[in-house]
């Protein structure tokens, strides 16, 4: 589908058809769209969990204030930020080692690269770092939603959940992760009345300024 038509077609689904599953090949493409998402410094400070298990998806409804998108969807994509991004820590050191090796950096450039990123991370308070990490996950969510729409797969971006409850269901903190966003994907239910609503957006002339 044309990308603009796809963006007009998509909407935040409130009820998925629980009988319809996304083919594995499409799930893999959606995962790849998130994995290829650019992030600040390329650090990819979040990870993706794909919840296929029906019982776990249903239990997520309770953690989403009773919203039923998770339980009725085909798969739930969970964006979770890492909690182990520290200067000198294993995650950051592995990132340096892999990038320096794979990009075949000279020792001089490698030193500069380490210095710039280390300086950036040191400049962040813990709160600012948490926000910075979350911003990267939102870029991944944007890519996921756009690619899903182009593939005619429905989705619902979701911030409306209790992080502690999601953490308990998915056992995230033991993996050094914290949930930031959910995005159930699947196919809209014929009874989801939201598909009939007009899409509300600011008119272009009020939205964009050409200077
Ligand atoms: C980051 C983010 C979080 C959202 N959280 C929820 C949510 O928890 N539940 C829900 O039903 N919709 C949620 N939405 C959907 C928005 O309400 C919806 O995208 C917006 O009203 C525009 O409508 P449209 O996506 O149908 O065009 C969220 C959207 C975004 C981008």
Tab-separated table of C-alpha atoms and ligand atoms in Angstrom:
chain	number	residue	atom	x	y	z
A	1	UNK	CA	0.000	0.000	0.000
A	2	UNK	CA	1.137	3.565	-0.653
A	3	UNK	CA	2.686	4.820	2.563
A	4	UNK	CA	0.394	7.856	2.982
A	5	UNK	CA	-2.675	5.728	2.222
A	6	UNK	CA	-1.403	3.246	4.811
A	7	UNK	CA	-1.059	6.021	7.414
A	8	UNK	CA	-4.629	7.117	6.651
A	9	UNK	CA	-5.823	3.494	6.874
A	10	UNK	CA	-4.251	2.772	10.243
A	11	UNK	CA	-5.840	3.730	13.537
A	12	UNK	CA	-5.242	2.822	17.151
A	13	UNK	CA	-7.213	-0.403	17.327
A	14	UNK	CA	-9.297	-0.955	20.450
A	15	UNK	CA	-10.457	-4.506	19.656
A	16	UNK	CA	-8.546	-7.042	17.571
A	17	UNK	CA	-9.990	-10.162	15.960
A	18	UNK	CA	-8.721	-12.855	18.359
A	19	UNK	CA	-9.122	-15.548	15.688
A	20	UNK	CA	-6.566	-14.049	13.317
A	21	UNK	CA	-2.827	-14.572	13.702
A	22	UNK	CA	-0.104	-12.656	11.911
A	23	UNK	CA	2.075	-14.959	9.748
A	24	UNK	CA	5.520	-15.551	11.244
A	25	UNK	CA	7.168	-13.964	8.216
A	26	UNK	CA	5.342	-10.690	8.937
A	27	UNK	CA	6.202	-10.857	12.641
A	28	UNK	CA	9.848	-11.240	11.634
A	29	UNK	CA	9.597	-8.187	9.357
A	30	UNK	CA	8.108	-6.098	12.156
A	31	UNK	CA	10.893	-7.184	14.503
A	32	UNK	CA	13.436	-6.237	11.850
A	33	UNK	CA	11.833	-2.802	11.439
A	34	UNK	CA	12.364	-2.178	15.152
A	35	UNK	CA	15.876	-3.658	15.197
A	36	UNK	CA	16.938	-1.427	12.297
A	37	UNK	CA	15.615	1.689	14.023
A	38	UNK	CA	18.301	4.345	14.417
A	39	UNK	CA	19.081	5.345	18.001
A	40	UNK	CA	21.208	8.022	19.622
A	41	UNK	CA	24.897	7.022	19.198
A	42	UNK	CA	23.584	3.675	17.913
A	43	UNK	CA	23.462	2.427	21.495
A	44	UNK	CA	20.022	0.763	21.155
A	45	UNK	CA	19.220	1.255	24.830
A	46	UNK	CA	16.015	-0.792	24.623
A	47	UNK	CA	15.087	-4.363	23.859
A	48	UNK	CA	11.993	-5.876	22.322
A	49	UNK	CA	9.893	-8.703	23.684
A	50	UNK	CA	7.295	-10.329	21.461
A	51	UNK	CA	4.520	-11.973	23.443
A	52	UNK	CA	2.736	-14.644	21.462
A	53	UNK	CA	1.498	-16.788	24.364
A	54	UNK	CA	-2.302	-16.327	24.664
A	55	UNK	CA	-2.450	-16.688	28.451
A	56	UNK	CA	0.303	-14.115	28.986
A	57	UNK	CA	-1.302	-11.712	26.507
A	58	UNK	CA	-4.631	-12.022	28.340
A	59	UNK	CA	-3.037	-11.403	31.703
A	60	UNK	CA	-1.544	-8.202	30.270
A	61	UNK	CA	-5.106	-6.816	29.869
A	62	UNK	CA	-5.293	-6.499	33.658
A	63	UNK	CA	-2.007	-4.570	33.683
A	64	UNK	CA	-3.470	-2.225	31.015
A	65	UNK	CA	-6.395	-1.030	33.153
A	66	UNK	CA	-8.683	-3.620	31.539
A	67	UNK	CA	-7.979	-2.544	27.948
A	68	UNK	CA	-8.477	-5.627	25.786
A	69	UNK	CA	-6.054	-4.946	22.934
A	70	UNK	CA	-3.333	-7.143	24.432
A	71	UNK	CA	-5.565	-10.170	24.944
A	72	UNK	CA	-7.299	-9.977	21.560
A	73	UNK	CA	-4.195	-9.187	19.500
A	74	UNK	CA	-2.045	-11.671	17.635
A	75	UNK	CA	1.238	-10.608	19.265
A	76	UNK	CA	2.207	-7.935	21.787
A	77	UNK	CA	5.414	-6.035	21.132
A	78	UNK	CA	6.923	-4.793	24.399
A	79	UNK	CA	9.552	-2.075	24.330
A	80	UNK	CA	11.716	-2.320	27.427
A	81	UNK	CA	14.615	-0.061	28.333
A	82	UNK	CA	17.821	-1.519	29.654
A	83	UNK	CA	18.756	-0.759	33.228
A	84	UNK	CA	22.443	-1.551	32.880
A	85	UNK	CA	23.697	1.308	30.735
A	86	UNK	CA	26.564	2.617	32.831
A	87	UNK	CA	29.968	4.013	31.953
A	88	UNK	CA	32.464	1.160	32.270
A	89	UNK	CA	29.650	-1.404	32.475
A	90	UNK	CA	29.458	-4.546	30.356
A	91	UNK	CA	26.723	-3.258	28.002
A	92	UNK	CA	28.561	-0.069	27.078
A	93	UNK	CA	31.940	-1.816	26.875
A	94	UNK	CA	30.515	-4.484	24.538
A	95	UNK	CA	29.005	-1.755	22.379
A	96	UNK	CA	32.388	-0.032	22.090
A	97	UNK	CA	34.214	-3.286	21.353
A	98	UNK	CA	31.745	-4.428	18.666
A	99	UNK	CA	31.520	-1.044	16.931
A	100	UNK	CA	35.276	-0.513	16.937
A	101	UNK	CA	35.818	-4.033	15.558
A	102	UNK	CA	33.025	-4.079	12.963
A	103	UNK	CA	33.824	-0.588	11.682
A	104	UNK	CA	37.512	-1.338	11.779
A	105	UNK	CA	38.314	1.912	13.616
A	106	UNK	CA	41.867	3.084	14.048
A	107	UNK	CA	43.036	3.192	17.714
A	108	UNK	CA	42.941	6.979	17.524
A	109	UNK	CA	39.356	7.108	16.230
A	110	UNK	CA	38.311	4.404	18.703
A	111	UNK	CA	39.631	6.534	21.565
A	112	UNK	CA	37.739	9.589	20.303
A	113	UNK	CA	34.561	7.510	19.855
A	114	UNK	CA	34.781	6.162	23.414
A	115	UNK	CA	35.537	9.612	24.794
A	116	UNK	CA	32.564	11.326	23.148
A	117	UNK	CA	30.012	8.715	24.190
A	118	UNK	CA	31.432	8.345	27.691
A	119	UNK	CA	31.274	12.132	28.090
A	120	UNK	CA	27.664	12.159	26.902
A	121	UNK	CA	26.590	9.418	29.318
A	122	UNK	CA	28.415	11.059	32.232
A	123	UNK	CA	26.615	14.346	31.533
A	124	UNK	CA	23.190	12.757	32.150
A	125	UNK	CA	21.513	12.595	35.554
A	126	UNK	CA	19.835	9.212	36.175
A	127	UNK	CA	16.452	10.837	35.409
A	128	UNK	CA	17.709	12.443	32.174
A	129	UNK	CA	19.242	9.135	31.114
A	130	UNK	CA	15.939	7.329	31.697
A	131	UNK	CA	14.128	9.893	29.500
A	132	UNK	CA	16.851	9.654	26.825
A	133	UNK	CA	16.493	5.849	26.769
A	134	UNK	CA	12.704	6.092	26.484
A	135	UNK	CA	12.962	8.509	23.536
A	136	UNK	CA	14.876	5.850	21.625
A	137	UNK	CA	12.126	3.297	22.288
A	138	UNK	CA	9.541	5.752	20.885
A	139	UNK	CA	11.475	5.947	17.619
A	140	UNK	CA	11.243	2.148	17.460
A	141	UNK	CA	7.509	2.345	18.113
A	142	UNK	CA	7.110	4.835	15.252
A	143	UNK	CA	8.911	2.537	12.852
A	144	UNK	CA	6.867	-0.434	14.019
A	145	UNK	CA	3.557	1.357	13.489
A	146	UNK	CA	4.497	2.663	10.049
A	147	UNK	CA	5.824	-0.653	8.774
A	148	UNK	CA	2.809	-2.486	10.223
A	149	UNK	CA	0.461	-0.092	8.399
A	150	UNK	CA	2.292	-0.555	5.090
A	151	UNK	CA	1.964	-4.327	5.567
A	152	UNK	CA	-1.757	-3.886	6.404
A	153	UNK	CA	-1.269	-5.122	9.929
A	154	UNK	CA	-3.157	-3.331	12.677
A	155	UNK	CA	-1.589	-2.026	15.856
A	156	UNK	CA	-2.300	-0.015	18.970
A	157	UNK	CA	0.485	1.984	20.598
A	158	UNK	CA	-0.036	1.834	24.372
A	159	UNK	CA	1.324	3.837	27.271
A	160	UNK	CA	-1.721	3.027	29.364
A	161	UNK	CA	-0.370	0.278	31.588
A	162	UNK	CA	1.008	-0.201	35.091
A	163	UNK	CA	4.759	-0.757	34.648
A	164	UNK	CA	5.111	-2.775	37.876
A	165	UNK	CA	2.304	-5.123	36.816
A	166	UNK	CA	3.785	-5.630	33.326
A	167	UNK	CA	7.181	-6.183	34.924
A	168	UNK	CA	5.747	-8.889	37.197
A	169	UNK	CA	3.966	-10.698	34.347
A	170	UNK	CA	6.975	-10.674	32.035
A	171	UNK	CA	9.768	-10.900	34.622
A	172	UNK	CA	11.544	-7.902	33.157
A	173	UNK	CA	13.538	-6.550	36.084
A	174	UNK	CA	15.372	-9.862	36.460
A	175	UNK	CA	16.525	-9.307	32.871
A	176	UNK	CA	17.643	-5.768	33.783
A	177	UNK	CA	14.762	-4.300	31.768
A	178	UNK	CA	11.839	-1.964	32.486
A	179	UNK	CA	8.711	-1.704	30.311
A	180	UNK	CA	8.228	1.573	28.446
A	181	UNK	CA	5.682	0.901	25.696
A	182	UNK	CA	3.381	-1.856	24.521
A	183	UNK	CA	2.177	-2.306	20.982
A	184	UNK	CA	-0.279	-5.134	20.369
A	185	UNK	CA	-0.486	-6.044	16.681
A	186	UNK	CA	-3.005	-8.134	14.755
A	187	UNK	CA	-6.115	-7.520	12.698
A	188	UNK	CA	-8.964	-5.151	13.569
A	189	UNK	CA	-12.210	-6.789	14.702
A	190	UNK	CA	-15.251	-6.038	12.513
A	191	UNK	CA	-16.971	-4.846	15.723
A	192	UNK	CA	-14.287	-2.306	16.632
A	193	UNK	CA	-16.344	0.862	16.179
A	194	UNK	CA	-13.203	3.057	16.308
A	195	UNK	CA	-12.482	2.129	12.681
A	196	UNK	CA	-15.526	4.207	11.683
A	197	UNK	CA	-14.331	7.372	13.389
A	198	UNK	CA	-12.952	10.171	11.285
A	199	UNK	CA	-9.234	10.638	11.774
A	200	UNK	CA	-8.673	13.884	13.692
A	201	UNK	CA	-5.555	15.823	12.727
A	202	UNK	CA	-4.714	19.536	12.607
A	203	UNK	CA	-5.124	20.844	9.015
A	204	UNK	CA	-1.826	21.031	7.125
A	205	UNK	CA	-1.844	24.843	6.932
A	206	UNK	CA	-2.072	25.065	10.745
A	207	UNK	CA	0.448	22.311	11.259
A	208	UNK	CA	3.381	23.148	9.054
A	209	UNK	CA	5.276	26.404	8.654
A	210	UNK	CA	7.466	26.818	5.621
A	211	UNK	CA	10.119	29.440	6.235
B	1	LIG	C1	2.645	6.831	22.734
B	1	LIG	C2	1.201	6.519	22.586
B	1	LIG	C3	0.504	5.927	23.625
B	1	LIG	C4	-0.832	5.562	23.468
B	1	LIG	N1	-1.492	4.863	24.467
B	1	LIG	C5	-2.729	4.364	24.215
B	1	LIG	C6	-3.359	3.469	25.130
B	1	LIG	O1	-2.820	3.115	26.170
B	1	LIG	N2	-4.575	2.975	24.789
B	1	LIG	C7	-5.213	3.312	23.627
B	1	LIG	O2	-6.314	2.823	23.370
B	1	LIG	N3	-4.637	4.166	22.739
B	1	LIG	C8	-3.416	4.684	23.006
B	1	LIG	N4	-2.816	5.499	22.081
B	1	LIG	C9	-3.525	5.811	20.826
B	1	LIG	C10	-3.845	7.289	20.626
B	1	LIG	O3	-4.914	7.660	21.455
B	1	LIG	C11	-4.156	7.490	19.138
B	1	LIG	O4	-3.032	7.118	18.389
B	1	LIG	C12	-4.519	8.935	18.812
B	1	LIG	O5	-5.742	9.278	19.445
B	1	LIG	C13	-4.646	9.161	17.314
B	1	LIG	O6	-5.594	8.306	16.757
B	1	LIG	P1	-5.245	7.235	15.600
B	1	LIG	O7	-3.977	6.555	16.027
B	1	LIG	O8	-6.404	6.282	15.646
B	1	LIG	O9	-5.106	7.952	14.323
B	1	LIG	C14	-1.495	5.890	22.255
B	1	LIG	C15	-0.784	6.510	21.212
B	1	LIG	C16	0.533	6.801	21.364
B	1	LIG	C17	1.277	7.398	20.194
